[in-house]
Short mmCIF file of C-alpha atoms in Angstrom, two decimals:
data_model
loop_
_atom_site.label_atom_id
_atom_site.label_comp_id
_atom_site.label_asym_id
_atom_site.label_seq_id
_atom_site.Cartn_x
_atom_site.Cartn_y
_atom_site.Cartn_z
CA ALA R 1 9.70 33.47 -7.13
CA GLN R 2 10.49 29.94 -5.99
CA SER R 3 7.79 28.64 -3.44
CA VAL R 4 6.52 25.50 -1.91
CA THR R 5 2.96 25.52 -0.91
CA GLN R 6 1.09 23.08 1.42
CA PRO R 7 -2.55 24.25 1.10
CA ASP R 8 -3.81 22.41 4.13
CA ILE R 9 -2.81 23.57 7.51
CA HIS R 10 -4.52 21.07 9.44
CA ILE R 11 -6.12 17.76 8.44
CA THR R 12 -8.14 15.33 10.63
CA VAL R 13 -8.63 11.66 9.51
CA SER R 14 -9.99 8.58 11.31
CA GLU R 15 -7.67 5.86 12.17
CA GLY R 16 -7.69 3.28 9.25
CA ALA R 17 -8.79 5.91 6.59
CA SER R 18 -6.62 6.91 3.71
CA LEU R 19 -4.62 10.00 3.80
CA GLU R 20 -3.34 12.52 1.04
CA LEU R 21 -1.44 15.61 1.89
CA ARG R 22 -0.90 18.09 -0.84
CA CYS R 23 2.22 19.77 -2.08
CA ASN R 24 2.72 22.22 -4.82
CA TYR R 25 5.80 24.02 -5.90
CA SER R 26 6.77 26.77 -8.28
CA TYR R 27 10.33 26.54 -9.64
CA GLY R 28 11.81 27.19 -12.93
CA ALA R 29 13.05 23.60 -13.36
CA THR R 30 12.08 20.21 -11.82
CA PRO R 31 13.50 20.26 -8.37
CA TYR R 32 14.47 17.48 -6.04
CA LEU R 33 11.36 16.76 -3.96
CA PHE R 34 11.07 15.58 -0.09
CA TRP R 35 8.69 14.93 2.55
CA TYR R 36 9.53 15.00 6.14
CA VAL R 37 7.68 14.34 9.24
CA GLN R 38 8.12 16.05 12.78
CA SER R 39 6.72 14.78 16.03
CA PRO R 40 6.18 17.56 18.74
CA GLY R 41 9.44 18.89 19.90
CA GLN R 42 11.53 16.80 17.66
CA GLY R 43 13.52 17.21 14.65
CA LEU R 44 12.55 16.33 11.20
CA GLN R 45 12.57 12.71 9.84
CA LEU R 46 13.13 12.14 6.12
CA LEU R 47 10.05 9.99 4.69
CA LEU R 48 11.04 9.90 1.09
CA LYS R 49 12.52 11.75 -1.62
CA TYR R 50 12.46 11.98 -5.37
CA PHE R 51 14.98 12.95 -7.77
CA SER R 52 14.37 11.38 -10.98
CA GLY R 53 12.83 8.21 -12.57
CA ASP R 54 9.60 6.52 -11.60
CA THR R 55 7.18 9.32 -10.43
CA LEU R 56 5.71 7.16 -7.56
CA VAL R 57 8.24 6.84 -4.81
CA GLN R 58 7.87 4.61 -1.72
CA GLY R 59 8.96 5.84 1.59
CA ILE R 60 9.30 4.65 5.15
CA LYS R 61 6.34 3.89 7.44
CA GLY R 62 4.17 2.89 4.62
CA PHE R 63 4.01 6.27 2.88
CA GLU R 64 4.32 6.97 -0.76
CA ALA R 65 4.32 10.18 -3.01
CA GLU R 66 3.58 10.84 -6.37
CA PHE R 67 5.39 13.55 -8.62
CA LYS R 68 3.09 15.03 -11.37
CA ARG R 69 5.04 17.45 -13.54
CA SER R 70 2.12 18.83 -15.21
CA GLN R 71 0.49 19.80 -11.86
CA SER R 72 3.87 20.62 -10.18
CA SER R 73 2.78 18.70 -7.33
CA PHE R 74 4.24 16.04 -5.06
CA ASN R 75 1.44 14.66 -2.99
CA LEU R 76 2.04 12.39 0.10
CA ARG R 77 -0.29 9.28 0.54
CA LYS R 78 -0.87 6.50 2.92
CA PRO R 79 -3.71 3.92 2.40
CA SER R 80 -4.48 3.25 6.12
CA VAL R 81 -3.43 5.78 8.77
CA HIS R 82 -2.33 4.76 12.07
CA TRP R 83 -2.60 6.78 15.50
CA SER R 84 1.30 7.10 15.54
CA ASP R 85 1.07 9.02 12.20
CA ALA R 86 -0.28 12.06 13.99
CA ALA R 87 2.45 14.57 13.49
CA GLU R 88 3.40 17.52 11.37
CA TYR R 89 4.34 16.94 7.73
CA PHE R 90 6.65 19.09 5.49
CA CYS R 91 6.94 19.22 1.94
CA ALA R 92 10.52 20.47 0.66
CA VAL R 93 12.15 21.05 -2.53
CA ALA R 94 15.75 21.87 -3.72
CA LEU R 95 17.64 22.76 -6.66
CA TYR R 96 20.97 20.73 -7.60
CA ASN R 97 23.05 21.97 -4.66
CA ASN R 98 20.64 21.42 -1.81
CA ASN R 99 21.62 24.70 -0.38
CA ASP R 100 18.58 26.25 -1.78
CA MET R 101 16.08 23.77 -0.05
CA ARG R 102 12.75 25.34 0.57
CA PHE R 103 10.11 23.99 3.08
CA GLY R 104 6.58 24.30 2.92
CA ALA R 105 4.68 25.70 6.10
CA GLY R 106 3.66 22.21 7.12
CA THR R 107 0.57 20.35 7.60
CA ARG R 108 -0.46 19.02 10.93
CA LEU R 109 -2.14 15.59 10.86
CA THR R 110 -4.62 14.59 13.56
CA VAL R 111 -5.75 10.99 13.79
CA LYS R 112 -9.26 10.19 15.38
CA PRO R 113 -9.77 6.91 17.05
CA ASP O 1 24.63 5.12 15.68
CA GLY O 2 25.48 8.04 13.37
CA GLY O 3 23.40 11.19 13.69
CA ILE O 4 23.18 14.85 14.85
CA THR O 5 23.31 15.95 18.40
CA GLN O 6 21.93 19.40 19.38
CA SER O 7 22.38 20.85 23.01
CA PRO O 8 21.03 22.05 25.06
CA LYS O 9 17.41 20.93 24.48
CA TYR O 10 15.97 24.13 26.15
CA LEU O 11 17.78 27.49 26.56
CA PHE O 12 16.75 30.54 27.96
CA ARG O 13 18.30 33.95 27.20
CA LYS O 14 18.13 37.26 28.96
CA GLU O 15 17.82 40.46 26.99
CA GLY O 16 21.18 41.60 25.56
CA GLN O 17 22.65 38.26 26.09
CA ASN O 18 24.54 36.13 23.51
CA VAL O 19 23.82 32.44 23.49
CA THR O 20 25.47 29.60 21.68
CA LEU O 21 23.60 26.52 20.36
CA SER O 22 25.79 23.21 19.85
CA CYS O 23 25.48 21.02 16.88
CA GLU O 24 27.76 17.92 16.43
CA GLN O 25 27.59 15.19 13.80
CA ASN O 26 29.23 11.92 13.38
CA LEU O 27 28.06 11.26 9.90
CA ASN O 28 31.15 12.43 8.02
CA HIS O 29 28.77 14.97 5.94
CA ASP O 30 30.62 17.95 4.72
CA ALA O 31 27.66 20.20 4.57
CA MET O 32 25.60 21.43 7.51
CA TYR O 33 22.69 23.87 8.08
CA TRP O 34 20.96 25.94 10.56
CA TYR O 35 17.29 26.56 10.45
CA ARG O 36 14.83 28.43 12.50
CA GLN O 37 11.39 27.24 12.92
CA ASP O 38 8.34 29.36 13.97
CA PRO O 39 4.69 28.08 14.31
CA GLY O 40 3.01 28.33 10.86
CA GLN O 41 6.16 29.54 8.97
CA GLY O 42 8.03 26.16 8.21
CA LEU O 43 11.78 26.28 8.36
CA ARG O 44 13.73 29.26 7.40
CA LEU O 45 17.57 28.89 6.65
CA ILE O 46 19.97 30.87 8.88
CA TYR O 47 23.47 29.80 7.79
CA TYR O 48 24.95 26.84 6.06
CA SER O 49 28.35 25.59 5.56
CA GLN O 50 29.60 23.31 2.86
CA ILE O 51 33.18 22.71 4.05
CA VAL O 52 35.44 23.52 7.05
CA ASN O 53 36.22 27.04 7.57
CA ASP O 54 33.60 28.21 5.17
CA PHE O 55 30.07 29.38 5.74
CA GLN O 56 27.25 31.32 3.85
CA LYS O 57 24.35 33.40 5.03
CA GLY O 58 20.96 32.10 4.44
CA ASP O 59 17.65 34.01 4.26
CA ILE O 60 17.57 35.34 7.88
CA ALA O 61 21.18 35.55 9.11
CA GLU O 62 20.95 39.02 10.71
CA GLY O 63 21.64 38.79 14.48
CA TYR O 64 23.19 35.23 14.12
CA SER O 65 26.84 34.12 13.64
CA VAL O 66 28.35 30.66 13.13
CA SER O 67 31.76 28.96 12.91
CA ARG O 68 33.05 25.79 11.29
CA GLU O 69 36.49 24.88 12.75
CA LYS O 70 35.72 21.12 12.68
CA LYS O 71 33.87 19.08 10.28
CA GLU O 72 31.95 17.60 13.00
CA SER O 73 30.82 20.91 14.63
CA PHE O 74 28.82 23.74 13.42
CA PRO O 75 27.78 25.95 16.42
CA LEU O 76 25.20 28.72 16.21
CA THR O 77 25.45 32.00 18.30
CA VAL O 78 22.30 34.04 18.84
CA THR O 79 23.49 37.66 19.43
CA SER O 80 21.84 40.47 21.17
CA ALA O 81 21.19 41.95 17.80
CA GLN O 82 18.58 39.28 17.12
CA LYS O 83 15.38 41.03 18.41
CA ASN O 84 13.08 38.16 18.24
CA PRO O 85 15.06 35.09 19.08
CA THR O 86 12.36 32.92 20.56
CA ALA O 87 11.97 29.82 18.38
CA PHE O 88 12.83 26.33 17.73
CA TYR O 89 16.38 25.85 16.08
CA LEU O 90 17.19 22.99 14.08
CA CYS O 91 20.63 21.72 12.62
CA ALA O 92 20.96 19.48 9.68
CA SER O 93 23.46 17.90 7.58
CA ILE O 94 23.44 16.14 4.22
CA GLY O 95 25.23 13.18 2.76
CA ALA O 96 25.75 12.02 -0.83
CA GLU O 97 22.38 10.20 -0.75
CA GLY O 98 20.55 13.41 -0.56
CA GLY O 99 17.87 14.67 1.91
CA TYR O 100 18.68 16.11 5.40
CA THR O 101 19.62 14.43 8.60
CA PHE O 102 18.14 16.65 11.45
CA GLY O 103 19.06 17.06 15.08
CA SER O 104 16.40 16.97 17.69
CA GLY O 105 16.40 20.86 18.07
CA THR O 106 16.92 23.54 20.66
CA ARG O 107 14.16 25.49 21.97
CA LEU O 108 15.33 29.14 22.83
CA THR O 109 13.18 31.34 24.89
CA VAL O 110 13.71 35.01 25.82
CA VAL O 111 13.14 35.66 29.58
#
């Protein structure tokens, strides 16, 4: 069955530390891959996306993600976390028509001063 | 600025009552979506529409209905048949560049 897994429900990091949020998917083919961020009580904002080509993609707010086909992963990274990055992060995957987009359960990020 | 407007931000429903959530976009996107968000469950697709006057059920369509009479508008009605409607509802659209644009959501509570 098609699925998206974010293994970490909640992560706490210190401000200025590096961050990596994990995402694994199970699909029959390589899907389109996305990361979204959600602040409390708000909608989701697209951070970055991967369709094809260079497996390291740059997004907004200093985030990047790396697609690893062999591991079926699309992990999100940031070299130095800011307090404003505290939010919930969702990984999502979709096949060709985007009407089958599946979201992970989310990872809540807390940033310590 | 182009975007998606959802209203109201908060909505309260009595038992047995139908309520309608509004979703309007000025992005000229063809495809629009409704998702339900519950804590710890991510987003689940309720309905989607790829073109005016056409829509398809998603994974959890029971107890919900939609219409798509205009390209800009995709309202969602939560009917009395939906037994557990308390949730955060998100509307989204998608353009040619890929990736969803989301509205700011409606929080529905049963009172």
